[in-house]
mmCIF file of C-alpha atoms and ligand atoms in Angstrom:
data_model
loop_
_atom_site.group_PDB
_atom_site.id
_atom_site.type_symbol
_atom_site.label_atom_id
_atom_site.label_comp_id
_atom_site.label_asym_id
_atom_site.label_seq_id
_atom_site.Cartn_x
_atom_site.Cartn_y
_atom_site.Cartn_z
ATOM 1 C CA MET A 422 -0.042 0.059 0.025
ATOM 2 C CA ARG A 423 1.284 3.378 -0.869
ATOM 3 C CA HIS A 424 2.391 5.627 2.201
ATOM 4 C CA PRO A 425 0.037 8.392 2.640
ATOM 5 C CA GLN A 426 2.783 11.239 2.285
ATOM 6 C CA LEU A 427 3.458 9.845 -1.357
ATOM 7 C CA ARG A 428 1.825 10.905 -4.632
ATOM 8 C CA PRO A 429 0.896 7.936 -7.181
ATOM 9 C CA ASP A 430 4.177 8.664 -8.914
ATOM 10 C CA GLY A 431 6.354 7.980 -5.807
ATOM 11 C CA GLU A 432 7.085 11.744 -5.318
ATOM 12 C CA LEU A 433 6.352 13.518 -1.880
ATOM 13 C CA GLN A 434 3.041 15.248 -1.523
ATOM 14 C CA HIS A 435 3.463 15.638 2.269
ATOM 15 C CA LEU A 436 6.385 14.903 4.628
ATOM 16 C CA LEU A 437 4.809 13.214 7.706
ATOM 17 C CA SER A 438 7.340 10.733 8.829
ATOM 18 C CA ILE A 439 10.690 9.161 8.001
ATOM 19 C CA ASP A 440 9.053 5.859 7.872
ATOM 20 C CA GLY A 441 8.026 5.369 4.356
ATOM 21 C CA LEU A 442 10.946 7.148 2.786
ATOM 22 C CA SER A 443 13.253 4.945 0.720
ATOM 23 C CA ARG A 444 17.101 5.299 1.103
ATOM 24 C CA GLU A 445 17.179 6.832 -2.359
ATOM 25 C CA MET A 446 14.656 9.468 -1.408
ATOM 26 C CA ILE A 447 16.303 10.395 1.833
ATOM 27 C CA HIS A 448 19.720 10.810 -0.286
ATOM 28 C CA ARG A 449 17.956 12.950 -2.816
ATOM 29 C CA ILE A 450 16.777 15.231 -0.154
ATOM 30 C CA LEU A 451 20.144 15.459 1.607
ATOM 31 C CA ASP A 452 21.633 16.195 -1.997
ATOM 32 C CA THR A 453 19.105 18.884 -2.699
ATOM 33 C CA ALA A 454 19.899 20.369 0.796
ATOM 34 C CA SER A 455 23.616 20.507 -0.246
ATOM 35 C CA SER A 456 22.752 22.772 -3.135
ATOM 36 C CA PHE A 457 20.956 25.127 -0.661
ATOM 37 C CA VAL A 458 23.751 25.350 1.769
ATOM 38 C CA GLY A 459 25.579 27.570 -0.813
ATOM 39 C CA VAL A 460 22.430 29.788 -1.150
ATOM 40 C CA SER A 461 22.594 30.525 2.472
ATOM 41 C CA GLU A 462 26.333 31.632 2.123
ATOM 42 C CA ARG A 463 25.574 34.182 -0.408
ATOM 43 C CA ASP A 464 25.039 37.849 0.122
ATOM 44 C CA VAL A 465 21.509 37.443 -1.388
ATOM 45 C CA LYS A 466 20.225 34.401 0.134
ATOM 46 C CA LYS A 467 17.065 33.901 -1.924
ATOM 47 C CA VAL A 468 15.883 31.689 -4.786
ATOM 48 C CA PRO A 469 12.602 32.062 -6.429
ATOM 49 C CA LEU A 470 11.388 28.457 -6.205
ATOM 50 C CA LEU A 471 8.351 29.170 -4.050
ATOM 51 C CA ARG A 472 7.569 32.572 -5.349
ATOM 52 C CA GLY A 473 3.732 33.065 -5.220
ATOM 53 C CA LYS A 474 3.148 30.207 -2.691
ATOM 54 C CA SER A 475 1.885 30.659 0.629
ATOM 55 C CA VAL A 476 3.324 28.751 3.701
ATOM 56 C CA PHE A 477 1.496 28.634 6.928
ATOM 57 C CA ASN A 478 3.448 27.957 10.185
ATOM 58 C CA LEU A 479 1.192 26.380 12.670
ATOM 59 C CA PHE A 480 2.874 25.501 15.949
ATOM 60 C CA PHE A 481 0.505 24.268 18.567
ATOM 61 C CA GLU A 482 3.458 23.332 20.668
ATOM 62 C CA ASN A 483 6.562 25.732 21.564
ATOM 63 C CA SER A 484 9.470 25.685 19.454
ATOM 64 C CA THR A 485 12.685 27.746 18.801
ATOM 65 C CA ARG A 486 14.697 26.168 16.196
ATOM 66 C CA THR A 487 12.102 24.399 14.140
ATOM 67 C CA ARG A 488 9.673 27.321 13.832
ATOM 68 C CA THR A 489 12.379 29.826 13.051
ATOM 69 C CA THR A 490 14.319 27.817 10.600
ATOM 70 C CA PHE A 491 11.148 26.737 8.657
ATOM 71 C CA GLU A 492 10.195 30.524 8.539
ATOM 72 C CA ILE A 493 13.966 31.501 7.288
ATOM 73 C CA ALA A 494 13.926 28.453 4.818
ATOM 74 C CA ALA A 495 10.380 29.540 3.346
ATOM 75 C CA LYS A 496 11.488 33.190 3.030
ATOM 76 C CA ARG A 497 14.849 32.017 1.081
ATOM 77 C CA LEU A 498 12.656 30.078 -1.275
ATOM 78 C CA SER A 499 10.759 33.341 -1.853
ATOM 79 C CA ALA A 500 7.579 32.120 -0.394
ATOM 80 C CA ASP A 501 5.037 34.335 1.534
ATOM 81 C CA VAL A 502 4.934 33.048 5.127
ATOM 82 C CA VAL A 503 2.164 33.377 7.632
ATOM 83 C CA ASN A 504 3.055 32.462 11.213
ATOM 84 C CA LEU A 505 -0.286 31.848 12.980
ATOM 85 C CA ASN A 506 -0.184 32.915 16.561
ATOM 86 C CA ILE A 507 -1.943 30.093 18.289
ATOM 87 C CA ASN A 508 -2.423 31.888 21.660
ATOM 88 C CA THR A 509 -4.387 34.702 19.900
ATOM 89 C CA SER A 510 -5.999 32.576 17.336
ATOM 90 C CA SER A 511 -9.679 31.420 17.472
ATOM 91 C CA THR A 512 -8.727 27.948 18.586
ATOM 92 C CA SER A 513 -8.795 29.429 22.010
ATOM 93 C CA LYS A 514 -12.638 30.238 21.253
ATOM 94 C CA GLY A 515 -13.211 26.474 20.762
ATOM 95 C CA GLU A 516 -12.645 26.387 16.988
ATOM 96 C CA SER A 517 -11.599 22.787 15.859
ATOM 97 C CA LEU A 518 -8.409 22.060 14.375
ATOM 98 C CA LEU A 519 -9.944 20.991 11.105
ATOM 99 C CA ASP A 520 -12.028 24.143 10.869
ATOM 100 C CA THR A 521 -9.012 26.333 11.466
ATOM 101 C CA ILE A 522 -7.342 24.429 8.844
ATOM 102 C CA ASP A 523 -10.435 24.923 6.277
ATOM 103 C CA ASN A 524 -10.255 28.634 7.000
ATOM 104 C CA LEU A 525 -6.505 28.956 6.266
ATOM 105 C CA ALA A 526 -6.862 26.605 3.128
ATOM 106 C CA ALA A 527 -9.616 29.127 1.822
ATOM 107 C CA MET A 528 -6.890 31.803 2.146
ATOM 108 C CA ASP A 529 -5.033 29.928 -0.660
ATOM 109 C CA ALA A 530 -2.494 28.129 1.514
ATOM 110 C CA ASP A 531 -0.212 25.928 -0.240
ATOM 111 C CA MET A 532 1.660 24.391 2.552
ATOM 112 C CA PHE A 533 1.074 23.810 6.339
ATOM 113 C CA ILE A 534 3.976 23.300 8.658
ATOM 114 C CA VAL A 535 2.390 21.648 11.760
ATOM 115 C CA ARG A 536 3.823 21.033 15.154
ATOM 116 C CA HIS A 537 1.196 19.494 17.504
ATOM 117 C CA SER A 538 1.296 17.710 21.082
ATOM 118 C CA GLN A 539 -0.928 14.947 19.741
ATOM 119 C CA SER A 540 0.649 12.308 17.776
ATOM 120 C CA GLY A 541 -1.036 11.944 14.442
ATOM 121 C CA ALA A 542 -2.471 15.648 14.157
ATOM 122 C CA PRO A 543 -0.371 16.266 10.907
ATOM 123 C CA TYR A 544 -1.645 12.955 9.281
ATOM 124 C CA MET A 545 -5.214 13.805 10.200
ATOM 125 C CA ILE A 546 -4.769 17.408 8.540
ATOM 126 C CA ALA A 547 -3.031 15.888 5.538
ATOM 127 C CA GLN A 548 -5.944 13.308 5.098
ATOM 128 C CA HIS A 549 -8.535 15.900 5.513
ATOM 129 C CA LEU A 550 -6.901 18.235 2.909
ATOM 130 C CA ASN A 551 -6.500 15.491 0.421
ATOM 131 C CA GLU A 552 -10.125 14.887 0.715
ATOM 132 C CA MET A 553 -11.113 18.481 0.417
ATOM 133 C CA ARG A 554 -8.561 19.829 -2.056
ATOM 134 C CA GLY A 555 -7.060 16.850 -3.811
ATOM 135 C CA ASP A 556 -3.105 17.125 -4.080
ATOM 136 C CA ALA A 557 -2.937 20.862 -4.023
ATOM 137 C CA VAL A 558 -1.883 21.351 -0.455
ATOM 138 C CA SER A 559 1.152 19.913 1.400
ATOM 139 C CA VAL A 560 1.680 19.352 5.008
ATOM 140 C CA ILE A 561 4.931 19.006 6.790
ATOM 141 C CA ASN A 562 5.157 17.441 10.246
ATOM 142 C CA ALA A 563 7.130 19.638 12.360
ATOM 143 C CA GLY A 564 6.883 17.231 15.378
ATOM 144 C CA ASP A 565 3.834 15.555 16.638
ATOM 145 C CA GLY A 566 3.763 14.229 20.116
ATOM 146 C CA ARG A 567 6.260 11.499 20.839
ATOM 147 C CA HIS A 568 5.735 10.060 17.240
ATOM 148 C CA SER A 569 7.742 11.725 14.715
ATOM 149 C CA HIS A 570 9.933 14.711 13.783
ATOM 150 C CA PRO A 571 11.039 14.037 10.200
ATOM 151 C CA THR A 572 12.750 17.270 9.206
ATOM 152 C CA GLN A 573 14.901 16.814 12.494
ATOM 153 C CA GLY A 574 15.687 13.425 11.399
ATOM 154 C CA LEU A 575 16.701 14.553 7.857
ATOM 155 C CA LEU A 576 18.812 17.435 9.214
ATOM 156 C CA ASP A 577 20.637 14.954 11.617
ATOM 157 C CA MET A 578 21.342 12.587 8.709
ATOM 158 C CA TYR A 579 22.540 15.673 6.804
ATOM 159 C CA THR A 580 24.814 16.750 9.735
ATOM 160 C CA ILE A 581 26.153 12.873 10.005
ATOM 161 C CA ARG A 582 26.943 12.633 6.207
ATOM 162 C CA HIS A 583 28.470 15.813 6.094
ATOM 163 C CA PHE A 584 30.925 14.866 8.868
ATOM 164 C CA LYS A 585 31.284 11.264 8.542
ATOM 165 C CA GLY A 586 30.408 10.272 4.955
ATOM 166 C CA ASP A 587 29.425 6.724 4.427
ATOM 167 C CA PHE A 588 26.518 5.489 6.806
ATOM 168 C CA THR A 589 27.174 1.899 6.065
ATOM 169 C CA ARG A 590 30.516 1.815 8.299
ATOM 170 C CA LEU A 591 29.307 3.855 11.250
ATOM 171 C CA ARG A 592 28.787 3.195 14.920
ATOM 172 C CA VAL A 593 25.955 5.308 16.302
ATOM 173 C CA ALA A 594 24.763 5.738 19.901
ATOM 174 C CA VAL A 595 21.313 7.464 20.734
ATOM 175 C CA VAL A 596 21.393 8.281 24.374
ATOM 176 C CA GLY A 597 18.766 9.099 26.837
ATOM 177 C CA ASP A 598 14.882 9.363 26.851
ATOM 178 C CA VAL A 599 14.291 7.374 23.627
ATOM 179 C CA LEU A 600 10.711 6.366 25.047
ATOM 180 C CA HIS A 601 9.326 9.884 24.765
ATOM 181 C CA SER A 602 11.453 11.468 21.966
ATOM 182 C CA ARG A 603 10.038 11.952 18.337
ATOM 183 C CA VAL A 604 13.626 12.844 17.348
ATOM 184 C CA ALA A 605 14.975 9.482 18.242
ATOM 185 C CA ARG A 606 12.246 7.418 16.595
ATOM 186 C CA SER A 607 12.989 9.570 13.464
ATOM 187 C CA ASP A 608 16.668 9.299 13.761
ATOM 188 C CA ILE A 609 16.631 5.544 14.398
ATOM 189 C CA GLN A 610 14.291 5.019 11.311
ATOM 190 C CA ALA A 611 16.610 7.168 9.106
ATOM 191 C CA LEU A 612 19.712 5.607 10.488
ATOM 192 C CA SER A 613 18.199 2.143 9.842
ATOM 193 C CA ILE A 614 17.013 2.825 6.178
ATOM 194 C CA LEU A 615 20.662 4.395 5.469
ATOM 195 C CA GLY A 616 22.270 1.236 6.376
ATOM 196 C CA VAL A 617 24.093 1.904 9.763
ATOM 197 C CA PRO A 618 25.393 -1.542 10.888
ATOM 198 C CA ASP A 619 25.814 -0.665 14.637
ATOM 199 C CA LEU A 620 23.130 1.298 16.105
ATOM 200 C CA ARG A 621 22.957 1.452 20.024
ATOM 201 C CA VAL A 622 20.408 2.974 22.081
ATOM 202 C CA ILE A 623 21.544 3.800 25.660
ATOM 203 C CA GLY A 624 19.354 4.769 28.577
ATOM 204 C CA PRO A 625 17.625 3.518 31.689
ATOM 205 C CA LEU A 626 15.159 0.545 30.986
ATOM 206 C CA THR A 627 12.230 3.029 31.966
ATOM 207 C CA LEU A 628 13.237 5.292 28.992
ATOM 208 C CA VAL A 629 13.862 2.648 26.368
ATOM 209 C CA PRO A 630 10.907 1.470 24.356
ATOM 210 C CA GLU A 631 10.225 -2.338 24.398
ATOM 211 C CA GLY A 632 11.042 -3.947 21.164
ATOM 212 C CA ILE A 633 13.654 -1.182 20.146
ATOM 213 C CA GLU A 634 15.525 -4.331 18.392
ATOM 214 C CA SER A 635 12.671 -4.395 15.807
ATOM 215 C CA MET A 636 13.845 -0.944 14.641
ATOM 216 C CA GLY A 637 17.339 -2.305 14.104
ATOM 217 C CA ALA A 638 18.887 -0.838 17.338
ATOM 218 C CA ARG A 639 20.658 -2.552 20.205
ATOM 219 C CA ALA A 640 19.593 -1.484 23.849
ATOM 220 C CA CYS A 641 22.245 -0.906 26.448
ATOM 221 C CA THR A 642 21.684 0.356 29.993
ATOM 222 C CA ASP A 643 25.555 0.941 30.597
ATOM 223 C CA MET A 644 26.678 4.265 29.065
ATOM 224 C CA ARG A 645 30.311 3.359 29.399
ATOM 225 C CA GLU A 646 29.724 0.259 27.503
ATOM 226 C CA GLY A 647 27.527 1.657 24.979
ATOM 227 C CA LEU A 648 29.720 4.657 24.031
ATOM 228 C CA ARG A 649 32.793 2.299 23.391
ATOM 229 C CA ASP A 650 34.285 3.304 19.938
ATOM 230 C CA VAL A 651 31.198 4.970 18.504
ATOM 231 C CA ASP A 652 31.517 7.550 15.636
ATOM 232 C CA VAL A 653 28.310 9.573 16.366
ATOM 233 C CA ILE A 654 26.632 10.298 19.674
ATOM 234 C CA ILE A 655 23.246 11.685 19.670
ATOM 235 C CA MET A 656 22.182 13.070 22.968
ATOM 236 C CA LEU A 657 18.514 13.504 23.944
ATOM 237 C CA ARG A 658 16.511 15.741 26.425
ATOM 238 C CA LEU A 659 14.624 14.350 29.167
ATOM 239 C CA GLN A 660 10.923 14.890 27.905
ATOM 240 C CA ASN A 661 9.531 15.580 31.334
ATOM 241 C CA GLU A 662 6.389 17.149 29.760
ATOM 242 C CA ARG A 663 5.472 13.703 28.205
ATOM 243 C CA MET A 664 6.392 11.459 31.273
ATOM 244 C CA ARG A 665 3.559 10.166 33.319
ATOM 245 C CA GLY A 666 4.799 9.550 36.812
ATOM 246 C CA ALA A 667 8.494 9.681 37.979
ATOM 247 C CA LEU A 668 10.751 7.343 35.994
ATOM 248 C CA LEU A 669 13.851 8.631 37.382
ATOM 249 C CA PRO A 670 15.270 8.950 40.751
ATOM 250 C CA SER A 671 16.421 12.562 40.215
ATOM 251 C CA ALA A 672 18.028 14.791 37.494
ATOM 252 C CA GLN A 673 21.428 14.420 39.457
ATOM 253 C CA GLU A 674 21.240 10.679 39.404
ATOM 254 C CA TYR A 675 20.430 10.738 35.613
ATOM 255 C CA PHE A 676 23.372 12.965 34.844
ATOM 256 C CA LYS A 677 25.692 10.660 36.964
ATOM 257 C CA GLN A 678 24.550 7.568 34.924
ATOM 258 C CA TYR A 679 23.673 9.087 31.466
ATOM 259 C CA GLY A 680 25.027 12.585 31.338
ATOM 260 C CA LEU A 681 27.738 12.954 28.549
ATOM 261 C CA THR A 682 30.777 14.031 30.351
ATOM 262 C CA ARG A 683 34.359 14.497 29.025
ATOM 263 C CA GLU A 684 35.313 11.414 30.628
ATOM 264 C CA LYS A 685 32.618 9.352 29.067
ATOM 265 C CA LEU A 686 33.123 11.071 25.767
ATOM 266 C CA ALA A 687 36.791 9.821 25.616
ATOM 267 C CA LEU A 688 35.417 6.175 25.360
ATOM 268 C CA ALA A 689 34.074 6.711 21.901
ATOM 269 C CA ARG A 690 36.391 7.402 18.781
ATOM 270 C CA PRO A 691 38.713 10.464 19.036
ATOM 271 C CA ASP A 692 36.967 11.948 16.116
ATOM 272 C CA ALA A 693 33.414 11.255 17.104
ATOM 273 C CA ILE A 694 30.818 13.957 16.817
ATOM 274 C CA VAL A 695 28.419 14.965 19.588
ATOM 275 C CA MET A 696 24.809 15.954 18.359
ATOM 276 C CA HIS A 697 21.749 17.185 20.279
ATOM 277 C CA PRO A 698 18.594 18.350 18.786
ATOM 278 C CA GLY A 699 17.864 20.951 21.307
ATOM 279 C CA PRO A 700 16.517 22.369 23.587
ATOM 280 C CA MET A 701 19.554 21.258 25.723
ATOM 281 C CA ASN A 702 19.691 20.837 29.471
ATOM 282 C CA ARG A 703 23.284 21.466 30.444
ATOM 283 C CA GLY A 704 24.082 19.316 33.515
ATOM 284 C CA VAL A 705 21.238 17.020 33.055
ATOM 285 C CA GLU A 706 22.076 15.181 29.871
ATOM 286 C CA ILE A 707 25.232 16.901 28.889
ATOM 287 C CA GLU A 708 28.199 18.544 30.566
ATOM 288 C CA SER A 709 28.610 22.194 29.529
ATOM 289 C CA ALA A 710 32.271 21.565 28.588
ATOM 290 C CA VAL A 711 31.167 18.782 26.049
ATOM 291 C CA ALA A 712 28.362 20.867 24.593
ATOM 292 C CA ASP A 713 30.838 23.612 23.696
ATOM 293 C CA CYS A 714 33.910 21.457 22.762
ATOM 294 C CA PRO A 715 35.026 21.018 19.160
ATOM 295 C CA GLN A 716 33.574 17.669 18.683
ATOM 296 C CA ALA A 717 30.088 19.185 19.342
ATOM 297 C CA VAL A 718 28.246 19.894 16.252
ATOM 298 C CA ILE A 719 25.011 21.062 17.750
ATOM 299 C CA LEU A 720 25.027 24.441 16.006
ATOM 300 C CA ASP A 721 25.930 22.949 12.863
ATOM 301 C CA GLN A 722 22.602 20.906 13.005
ATOM 302 C CA VAL A 723 20.718 24.108 13.343
ATOM 303 C CA ARG A 724 22.451 25.680 10.384
ATOM 304 C CA PHE A 725 21.976 22.640 8.256
ATOM 305 C CA GLY A 726 18.165 22.492 9.162
ATOM 306 C CA ILE A 727 17.455 25.699 7.165
ATOM 307 C CA ALA A 728 18.981 23.962 3.967
ATOM 308 C CA VAL A 729 17.108 20.739 4.682
ATOM 309 C CA ARG A 730 14.059 22.331 5.270
ATOM 310 C CA MET A 731 14.364 24.403 1.977
ATOM 311 C CA ALA A 732 14.970 21.100 0.167
ATOM 312 C CA VAL A 733 12.026 19.529 1.545
ATOM 313 C CA MET A 734 9.691 22.591 0.890
ATOM 314 C CA SER A 735 11.173 22.964 -2.627
ATOM 315 C CA MET A 736 10.311 19.396 -3.443
ATOM 316 C CA LEU A 737 6.890 19.442 -2.131
ATOM 317 C CA GLY A 738 6.266 22.848 -3.972
ATOM 318 C CA ALA A 739 7.613 21.593 -7.169
ATOM 319 C CA HIS A 740 4.121 20.070 -8.178
HETATM 320 N N1 CP B 83 14.808 20.307 17.747
HETATM 321 C C1 CP B 83 13.698 20.927 17.929
HETATM 322 O O1 CP B 83 12.657 20.477 17.479
HETATM 323 O O2 CP B 83 13.799 22.053 18.655
HETATM 324 P P1 CP B 83 12.594 23.182 18.877
HETATM 325 O O3 CP B 83 11.574 22.496 19.790
HETATM 326 O O4 CP B 83 13.203 24.401 19.599
HETATM 327 O O5 CP B 83 12.010 23.286 17.470
#
């Protein structure tokens, strides 16, 4: 069965999850992003690919990096960008999500960027728009609940490919609150599709999802064992807002066991890179000295995020 984000010809209509993308499609997105990195380094950082198109940023959940880089990316593609302020919109008067979407679609929206605390909300919107407007409007999932954050997954893959090259030789560790992390899910899916042979998930048992092996990863509760000789370390934030009940003794205890310190980083390969999707909690999942060390590529991730989001938007808007 065709994935709901694909058109009948196999091209992308929406971007809802990493799941459903082929290895070739992911590399095509990353190759397209490469061409946009140069645009961002020019004096005039604009190309006309989305001129005349309207992009609506709908963030029902807080964001710094994703919302801002989507806006910058859309503007660099010459789109008209509307940032709906959810707090002052009529959703606070009881308007339903789909009524809000219908009203914005009536304003000739071409693309919706949607972040929502409910897993599946962008799927529901995409399905509704398909029924109401055919394939004229695209939806990009900017993070839904604990389910998926596909553009973060793609920008993480761009960052890894930039610094490490061939995925099929890499040892990668994803560390921390995997259970509640949409970034972890998207990264693990992408790393698996791209053929990473040694993918480790490190965290306390309470924060590692059951059946992680079926996603191509190996679970490890001992950080020192799990980090040995890895090329890439992806640190995760503790998603306290998504935890029901206390899953950890304390933040201090967590840092002692799973915080990335210089001493633990030394167990990885000397040229290992350290990644974090942000927002980062220094002293909880990562030591400040590690976050700021030359091996940390955390701000490169943010920079590449603009080019990757330009690539996705230009591919969706090409139809
Ligand atoms: N990585 C990420 O999604 O960050 P924001 O919540 O700031 O968008």
